[in-house]
Every structure is written in C-alpha cells, then in structure tokens.
C-alpha cells in the first residue's frame, strides 16, 4: 500500500467549464472502490493559471488518502485543465499511464452558460451576454482571462493541443449531451475505460 495510505490519481477529468465535469466526478465518487479527493478541482497541474488550490506535490498527493481498504482508484477533476496550455503535459510527466477524460459541449451553449456562471461568481459585471462577448476584446478586459469567453470555449483548439501531447488510447472524449441524456451509459463507458 502506498505511503500514508495515499493512492495517487491515475484518472484525470480534464474539464472544460460548464461541460459536466462536476456531474461526472459526482458519479465516480459514488463507486465504493474510488477514492474521493479531499478538495474539488485542485487545478494542481495547470500551473500556468492562477487557480492552484495546493502548491506542492506532497500537499496534492495528500488529497488522495484512502479511507477504506476497498478503494482501488483515485481520480481528479479540474474544470480548467483543458484550457490550460501545460496541464496535460504536466499530468503526463506525473503519470505517463494515466487515463484522461475530456468533457465538451456545443460551444454556443457552453459560452452562454459560462457567462451566467461568471455573473453568479461575480467575475462578470455585464449582464447582457452579447455586450459581454464584445467587451472581451477591449483593452480593459484583455488581462481578465476568466472573461475571455472565446478563448475559454475554443475546445477544438484545446483538443488539438491535447491530442498532440497524449496517447489517444489513454483519452476518452464525452459529449455533455450524452452525459445529460444517458448518464448511466456514460458512467458504464467510463468504468470500462478506466
């Protein structure tokens, strides 16, 4: 058994915001053989973004302490890993055999949902989506990466970067609509994949 009952994650959900990362993580947490991380979305491997909840590898690994002997798998889900330009490379360096799951959705729905979330989180002050969309291109907002809706929702570009970094056999892409319409089937597919 690993030191201090730590079971390092071997599965990573590379979320895109508003694409079902939290839902899939919740489903996985219900499985009796899965270690539930102590902190949701640590974003440890996206060190190019100001989001990291933990700073050292030791702190990170302690999020995955086994509570029961039956636990055999641990995973991590961070919404901004797909957006990050370095997370996939950092995860691959951490564990070259890790399995990666990506959730994506229609970018138009995604960007509107992200705008609503940023309003709710008080990052966004412009209520009208169209105005917020055009505001992202202003000089005033260029430094606010959370309000760069276009870049945040460019999942095609992000997937291309990911595919250039990881082994395709270790990657599973899930559409948000599939998760929403048939979560049981998606969960069974994920179980088979991991």
PDB file of C-alpha atoms in Angstrom:
ATOM      1  CA  UNK A   1       0.000   0.000   0.000  1.00  0.00           C
ATOM      2  CA  UNK A   2       1.371   3.481  -0.811  1.00  0.00           C
ATOM      3  CA  UNK A   3       2.924   5.585   1.928  1.00  0.00           C
ATOM      4  CA  UNK A   4       0.377   7.058   4.380  1.00  0.00           C
ATOM      5  CA  UNK A   5      -2.421   5.227   2.525  1.00  0.00           C
ATOM      6  CA  UNK A   6      -2.062   7.636  -0.374  1.00  0.00           C
ATOM      7  CA  UNK A   7      -3.473   6.409  -3.669  1.00  0.00           C
ATOM      8  CA  UNK A   8      -2.184   8.834  -6.334  1.00  0.00           C
ATOM      9  CA  UNK A   9      -4.710   9.679  -9.039  1.00  0.00           C
ATOM     10  CA  UNK A  10      -4.478   7.690 -12.245  1.00  0.00           C
ATOM     11  CA  UNK A  11      -7.578   9.143 -13.892  1.00  0.00           C
ATOM     12  CA  UNK A  12      -7.983  12.820 -14.707  1.00  0.00           C
ATOM     13  CA  UNK A  13     -11.132  14.554 -15.871  1.00  0.00           C
ATOM     14  CA  UNK A  14      -9.920  17.455 -17.980  1.00  0.00           C
ATOM     15  CA  UNK A  15     -12.961  19.566 -17.868  1.00  0.00           C
ATOM     16  CA  UNK A  16     -13.991  22.393 -19.955  1.00  0.00           C
ATOM     17  CA  UNK A  17     -16.165  24.775 -17.966  1.00  0.00           C
ATOM     18  CA  UNK A  18     -19.905  24.075 -17.958  1.00  0.00           C
ATOM     19  CA  UNK A  19     -19.467  20.712 -19.694  1.00  0.00           C
ATOM     20  CA  UNK A  20     -20.374  18.251 -16.914  1.00  0.00           C
ATOM     21  CA  UNK A  21     -17.071  17.800 -15.076  1.00  0.00           C
ATOM     22  CA  UNK A  22     -18.735  18.142 -11.667  1.00  0.00           C
ATOM     23  CA  UNK A  23     -21.520  15.713 -12.582  1.00  0.00           C
ATOM     24  CA  UNK A  24     -19.146  13.019 -13.809  1.00  0.00           C
ATOM     25  CA  UNK A  25     -16.963  13.468 -10.729  1.00  0.00           C
ATOM     26  CA  UNK A  26     -20.045  13.026  -8.535  1.00  0.00           C
ATOM     27  CA  UNK A  27     -20.945   9.770 -10.305  1.00  0.00           C
ATOM     28  CA  UNK A  28     -17.410   8.438  -9.868  1.00  0.00           C
ATOM     29  CA  UNK A  29     -17.408   9.385  -6.188  1.00  0.00           C
ATOM     30  CA  UNK A  30     -20.392   7.083  -5.622  1.00  0.00           C
ATOM     31  CA  UNK A  31     -18.359   4.000  -6.518  1.00  0.00           C
ATOM     32  CA  UNK A  32     -17.134   2.140  -3.385  1.00  0.00           C
ATOM     33  CA  UNK A  33     -13.699   1.436  -4.893  1.00  0.00           C
ATOM     34  CA  UNK A  34     -12.940   5.046  -5.761  1.00  0.00           C
ATOM     35  CA  UNK A  35     -11.049   7.441  -3.525  1.00  0.00           C
ATOM     36  CA  UNK A  36     -12.858  10.735  -3.304  1.00  0.00           C
ATOM     37  CA  UNK A  37     -10.392  13.630  -3.408  1.00  0.00           C
ATOM     38  CA  UNK A  38     -10.450  15.880  -0.355  1.00  0.00           C
ATOM     39  CA  UNK A  39     -10.663  19.026  -2.460  1.00  0.00           C
ATOM     40  CA  UNK A  40     -12.722  19.618  -5.556  1.00  0.00           C
ATOM     41  CA  UNK A  41     -10.770  20.990  -8.519  1.00  0.00           C
ATOM     42  CA  UNK A  42      -7.289  21.484  -7.114  1.00  0.00           C
ATOM     43  CA  UNK A  43      -6.016  22.532 -10.579  1.00  0.00           C
ATOM     44  CA  UNK A  44      -2.563  21.449  -9.451  1.00  0.00           C
ATOM     45  CA  UNK A  45      -1.265  20.663 -12.942  1.00  0.00           C
ATOM     46  CA  UNK A  46      -2.423  23.926 -14.527  1.00  0.00           C
ATOM     47  CA  UNK A  47       0.430  25.971 -13.124  1.00  0.00           C
ATOM     48  CA  UNK A  48       0.060  28.472 -15.959  1.00  0.00           C
ATOM     49  CA  UNK A  49      -3.216  29.678 -14.399  1.00  0.00           C
ATOM     50  CA  UNK A  50      -3.753  31.420 -11.041  1.00  0.00           C
ATOM     51  CA  UNK A  51      -6.051  28.651  -9.769  1.00  0.00           C
ATOM     52  CA  UNK A  52      -3.950  26.179  -7.854  1.00  0.00           C
ATOM     53  CA  UNK A  53      -5.542  25.189  -4.555  1.00  0.00           C
ATOM     54  CA  UNK A  54      -2.417  23.323  -3.426  1.00  0.00           C
ATOM     55  CA  UNK A  55       1.176  24.332  -4.072  1.00  0.00           C
ATOM     56  CA  UNK A  56       3.348  21.261  -3.539  1.00  0.00           C
ATOM     57  CA  UNK A  57       3.223  17.697  -4.807  1.00  0.00           C
ATOM     58  CA  UNK A  58       3.071  16.441  -1.224  1.00  0.00           C
ATOM     59  CA  UNK A  59       0.018  18.608  -0.470  1.00  0.00           C
ATOM     60  CA  UNK A  60      -1.557  17.430  -3.689  1.00  0.00           C
ATOM     61  CA  UNK A  61      -0.999  13.738  -3.001  1.00  0.00           C
ATOM     62  CA  UNK A  62      -2.488  14.052   0.484  1.00  0.00           C
ATOM     63  CA  UNK A  63      -5.811  14.890  -1.175  1.00  0.00           C
ATOM     64  CA  UNK A  64      -5.985  11.205  -2.151  1.00  0.00           C
ATOM     65  CA  UNK A  65      -5.748   9.461   1.195  1.00  0.00           C
ATOM     66  CA  UNK A  66      -7.551   6.129   1.284  1.00  0.00           C
ATOM     67  CA  UNK A  67     -10.367   5.821   3.803  1.00  0.00           C
ATOM     68  CA  UNK A  68     -11.169   2.138   3.143  1.00  0.00           C
ATOM     69  CA  UNK A  69      -9.087  -0.865   2.110  1.00  0.00           C
ATOM     70  CA  UNK A  70     -11.528  -1.495  -0.774  1.00  0.00           C
ATOM     71  CA  UNK A  71     -10.541   1.730  -2.541  1.00  0.00           C
ATOM     72  CA  UNK A  72      -8.510   0.943  -5.661  1.00  0.00           C
ATOM     73  CA  UNK A  73      -8.690   4.000  -7.877  1.00  0.00           C
ATOM     74  CA  UNK A  74      -8.427   7.711  -7.369  1.00  0.00           C
ATOM     75  CA  UNK A  75      -9.175  10.452  -9.822  1.00  0.00           C
ATOM     76  CA  UNK A  76      -9.099  14.179 -10.079  1.00  0.00           C
ATOM     77  CA  UNK A  77     -11.407  16.539 -11.946  1.00  0.00           C
ATOM     78  CA  UNK A  78     -10.457  20.140 -12.651  1.00  0.00           C
ATOM     79  CA  UNK A  79     -12.580  22.267 -14.932  1.00  0.00           C
ATOM     80  CA  UNK A  80      -9.739  24.355 -16.365  1.00  0.00           C
ATOM     81  CA  UNK A  81      -7.285  21.579 -17.287  1.00  0.00           C
ATOM     82  CA  UNK A  82      -8.359  21.504 -20.930  1.00  0.00           C
ATOM     83  CA  UNK A  83      -7.954  25.301 -21.174  1.00  0.00           C
ATOM     84  CA  UNK A  84      -4.510  25.196 -19.570  1.00  0.00           C
ATOM     85  CA  UNK A  85      -1.631  25.067 -22.022  1.00  0.00           C
ATOM     86  CA  UNK A  86       0.514  22.941 -19.683  1.00  0.00           C
ATOM     87  CA  UNK A  87      -1.816  20.728 -17.608  1.00  0.00           C
ATOM     88  CA  UNK A  88      -1.856  17.738 -19.984  1.00  0.00           C
ATOM     89  CA  UNK A  89       1.947  17.778 -20.287  1.00  0.00           C
ATOM     90  CA  UNK A  90       2.310  18.074 -16.504  1.00  0.00           C
ATOM     91  CA  UNK A  91      -0.124  15.183 -15.947  1.00  0.00           C
ATOM     92  CA  UNK A  92       1.753  13.057 -18.479  1.00  0.00           C
ATOM     93  CA  UNK A  93       5.021  13.802 -16.636  1.00  0.00           C
ATOM     94  CA  UNK A  94       3.343  12.896 -13.332  1.00  0.00           C
ATOM     95  CA  UNK A  95       1.927   9.597 -14.648  1.00  0.00           C
ATOM     96  CA  UNK A  96       2.534   8.634 -18.289  1.00  0.00           C
ATOM     97  CA  UNK A  97      -0.018   5.802 -17.960  1.00  0.00           C
ATOM     98  CA  UNK A  98      -2.837   7.949 -16.600  1.00  0.00           C
ATOM     99  CA  UNK A  99      -6.241   7.905 -18.275  1.00  0.00           C
ATOM    100  CA  UNK A 100      -7.715  11.234 -19.364  1.00  0.00           C
ATOM    101  CA  UNK A 101     -11.388  12.016 -19.761  1.00  0.00           C
ATOM    102  CA  UNK A 102     -12.483  15.191 -21.505  1.00  0.00           C
ATOM    103  CA  UNK A 103     -15.980  16.617 -21.428  1.00  0.00           C
ATOM    104  CA  UNK A 104     -17.053  19.056 -24.123  1.00  0.00           C
ATOM    105  CA  UNK A 105     -20.300  20.561 -25.360  1.00  0.00           C
ATOM    106  CA  UNK A 106     -21.737  22.781 -28.051  1.00  0.00           C
ATOM    107  CA  UNK A 107     -19.571  25.926 -27.761  1.00  0.00           C
ATOM    108  CA  UNK A 108     -22.537  28.285 -28.146  1.00  0.00           C
ATOM    109  CA  UNK A 109     -24.323  26.679 -25.197  1.00  0.00           C
ATOM    110  CA  UNK A 110     -21.056  26.466 -23.320  1.00  0.00           C
ATOM    111  CA  UNK A 111     -20.189  30.146 -23.676  1.00  0.00           C
ATOM    112  CA  UNK A 112     -23.651  31.305 -22.617  1.00  0.00           C
ATOM    113  CA  UNK A 113     -23.572  29.024 -19.587  1.00  0.00           C
ATOM    114  CA  UNK A 114     -20.059  30.218 -18.733  1.00  0.00           C
ATOM    115  CA  UNK A 115     -21.215  33.825 -18.915  1.00  0.00           C
ATOM    116  CA  UNK A 116     -24.047  33.030 -16.484  1.00  0.00           C
ATOM    117  CA  UNK A 117     -21.597  31.291 -14.149  1.00  0.00           C
ATOM    118  CA  UNK A 118     -19.207  34.257 -14.236  1.00  0.00           C
ATOM    119  CA  UNK A 119     -22.090  36.562 -13.358  1.00  0.00           C
ATOM    120  CA  UNK A 120     -23.027  34.278 -10.469  1.00  0.00           C
ATOM    121  CA  UNK A 121     -19.391  34.142  -9.275  1.00  0.00           C
ATOM    122  CA  UNK A 122     -19.186  37.958  -9.512  1.00  0.00           C
ATOM    123  CA  UNK A 123     -16.325  37.839 -12.028  1.00  0.00           C
ATOM    124  CA  UNK A 124     -18.592  39.322 -14.695  1.00  0.00           C
ATOM    125  CA  UNK A 125     -20.448  42.641 -14.352  1.00  0.00           C
ATOM    126  CA  UNK A 126     -22.083  42.854 -17.773  1.00  0.00           C
ATOM    127  CA  UNK A 127     -25.455  41.117 -17.620  1.00  0.00           C
ATOM    128  CA  UNK A 128     -26.201  41.167 -21.346  1.00  0.00           C
ATOM    129  CA  UNK A 129     -24.340  38.268 -22.980  1.00  0.00           C
ATOM    130  CA  UNK A 130     -23.827  39.984 -26.334  1.00  0.00           C
ATOM    131  CA  UNK A 131     -22.292  43.029 -24.658  1.00  0.00           C
ATOM    132  CA  UNK A 132     -20.064  40.801 -22.517  1.00  0.00           C
ATOM    133  CA  UNK A 133     -18.944  38.916 -25.635  1.00  0.00           C
ATOM    134  CA  UNK A 134     -17.809  42.107 -27.388  1.00  0.00           C
ATOM    135  CA  UNK A 135     -16.299  43.520 -24.194  1.00  0.00           C
ATOM    136  CA  UNK A 136     -13.794  40.652 -24.011  1.00  0.00           C
ATOM    137  CA  UNK A 137     -11.931  42.187 -26.953  1.00  0.00           C
ATOM    138  CA  UNK A 138     -11.445  45.561 -25.256  1.00  0.00           C
ATOM    139  CA  UNK A 139      -8.091  46.571 -23.813  1.00  0.00           C
ATOM    140  CA  UNK A 140      -9.669  46.804 -20.350  1.00  0.00           C
ATOM    141  CA  UNK A 141     -10.573  43.085 -20.339  1.00  0.00           C
ATOM    142  CA  UNK A 142      -7.538  41.551 -22.033  1.00  0.00           C
ATOM    143  CA  UNK A 143      -5.926  40.752 -18.676  1.00  0.00           C
ATOM    144  CA  UNK A 144      -9.046  39.086 -17.272  1.00  0.00           C
ATOM    145  CA  UNK A 145      -8.614  35.536 -18.572  1.00  0.00           C
ATOM    146  CA  UNK A 146     -11.862  34.282 -16.972  1.00  0.00           C
ATOM    147  CA  UNK A 147     -13.757  36.790 -19.126  1.00  0.00           C
ATOM    148  CA  UNK A 148     -12.067  35.750 -22.372  1.00  0.00           C
ATOM    149  CA  UNK A 149     -15.109  33.727 -23.457  1.00  0.00           C
ATOM    150  CA  UNK A 150     -13.850  32.978 -26.959  1.00  0.00           C
ATOM    151  CA  UNK A 151     -10.559  31.524 -25.750  1.00  0.00           C
ATOM    152  CA  UNK A 152     -12.219  29.655 -22.881  1.00  0.00           C
ATOM    153  CA  UNK A 153     -14.644  27.926 -25.241  1.00  0.00           C
ATOM    154  CA  UNK A 154     -12.274  27.066 -28.100  1.00  0.00           C
ATOM    155  CA  UNK A 155     -12.492  23.363 -27.313  1.00  0.00           C
ATOM    156  CA  UNK A 156     -11.377  22.389 -30.838  1.00  0.00           C
ATOM    157  CA  UNK A 157      -8.075  24.201 -30.375  1.00  0.00           C
ATOM    158  CA  UNK A 158      -7.738  22.815 -26.859  1.00  0.00           C
ATOM    159  CA  UNK A 159      -8.433  19.237 -28.019  1.00  0.00           C
ATOM    160  CA  UNK A 160      -5.863  19.583 -30.825  1.00  0.00           C
ATOM    161  CA  UNK A 161      -3.238  20.658 -28.278  1.00  0.00           C
ATOM    162  CA  UNK A 162      -4.213  17.728 -26.050  1.00  0.00           C
ATOM    163  CA  UNK A 163      -4.021  15.203 -28.893  1.00  0.00           C
ATOM    164  CA  UNK A 164      -0.535  16.437 -29.732  1.00  0.00           C
ATOM    165  CA  UNK A 165       0.512  15.750 -26.129  1.00  0.00           C
ATOM    166  CA  UNK A 166      -1.068  12.456 -25.058  1.00  0.00           C
ATOM    167  CA  UNK A 167      -1.526   8.923 -26.330  1.00  0.00           C
ATOM    168  CA  UNK A 168      -5.002   8.714 -27.933  1.00  0.00           C
ATOM    169  CA  UNK A 169      -5.585   5.272 -26.423  1.00  0.00           C
ATOM    170  CA  UNK A 170      -5.480   6.883 -22.969  1.00  0.00           C
ATOM    171  CA  UNK A 171      -8.074   9.521 -23.859  1.00  0.00           C
ATOM    172  CA  UNK A 172     -11.864   9.413 -23.755  1.00  0.00           C
ATOM    173  CA  UNK A 173     -13.945  12.345 -25.002  1.00  0.00           C
ATOM    174  CA  UNK A 174     -17.507  12.648 -23.716  1.00  0.00           C
ATOM    175  CA  UNK A 175     -20.169  14.969 -25.054  1.00  0.00           C
ATOM    176  CA  UNK A 176     -22.146  16.852 -22.434  1.00  0.00           C
ATOM    177  CA  UNK A 177     -25.390  15.998 -24.268  1.00  0.00           C
ATOM    178  CA  UNK A 178     -24.623  12.274 -23.903  1.00  0.00           C
ATOM    179  CA  UNK A 179     -23.915  12.674 -20.193  1.00  0.00           C
ATOM    180  CA  UNK A 180     -27.116  14.637 -19.766  1.00  0.00           C
ATOM    181  CA  UNK A 181     -29.365  12.294 -21.763  1.00  0.00           C
ATOM    182  CA  UNK A 182     -27.942   8.953 -20.603  1.00  0.00           C
ATOM    183  CA  UNK A 183     -25.673   9.281 -17.558  1.00  0.00           C
ATOM    184  CA  UNK A 184     -25.854   5.557 -16.775  1.00  0.00           C
ATOM    185  CA  UNK A 185     -24.483   4.574 -20.176  1.00  0.00           C
ATOM    186  CA  UNK A 186     -21.730   7.196 -19.972  1.00  0.00           C
ATOM    187  CA  UNK A 187     -20.804   6.031 -16.479  1.00  0.00           C
ATOM    188  CA  UNK A 188     -20.586   2.404 -17.661  1.00  0.00           C
ATOM    189  CA  UNK A 189     -18.394   3.532 -20.596  1.00  0.00           C
ATOM    190  CA  UNK A 190     -16.149   5.409 -18.170  1.00  0.00           C
ATOM    191  CA  UNK A 191     -15.888   2.358 -15.913  1.00  0.00           C
ATOM    192  CA  UNK A 192     -14.808   0.233 -18.886  1.00  0.00           C
ATOM    193  CA  UNK A 193     -12.310   2.877 -19.967  1.00  0.00           C
ATOM    194  CA  UNK A 194     -10.603   3.217 -16.595  1.00  0.00           C
TER     195      UNK A 194
END
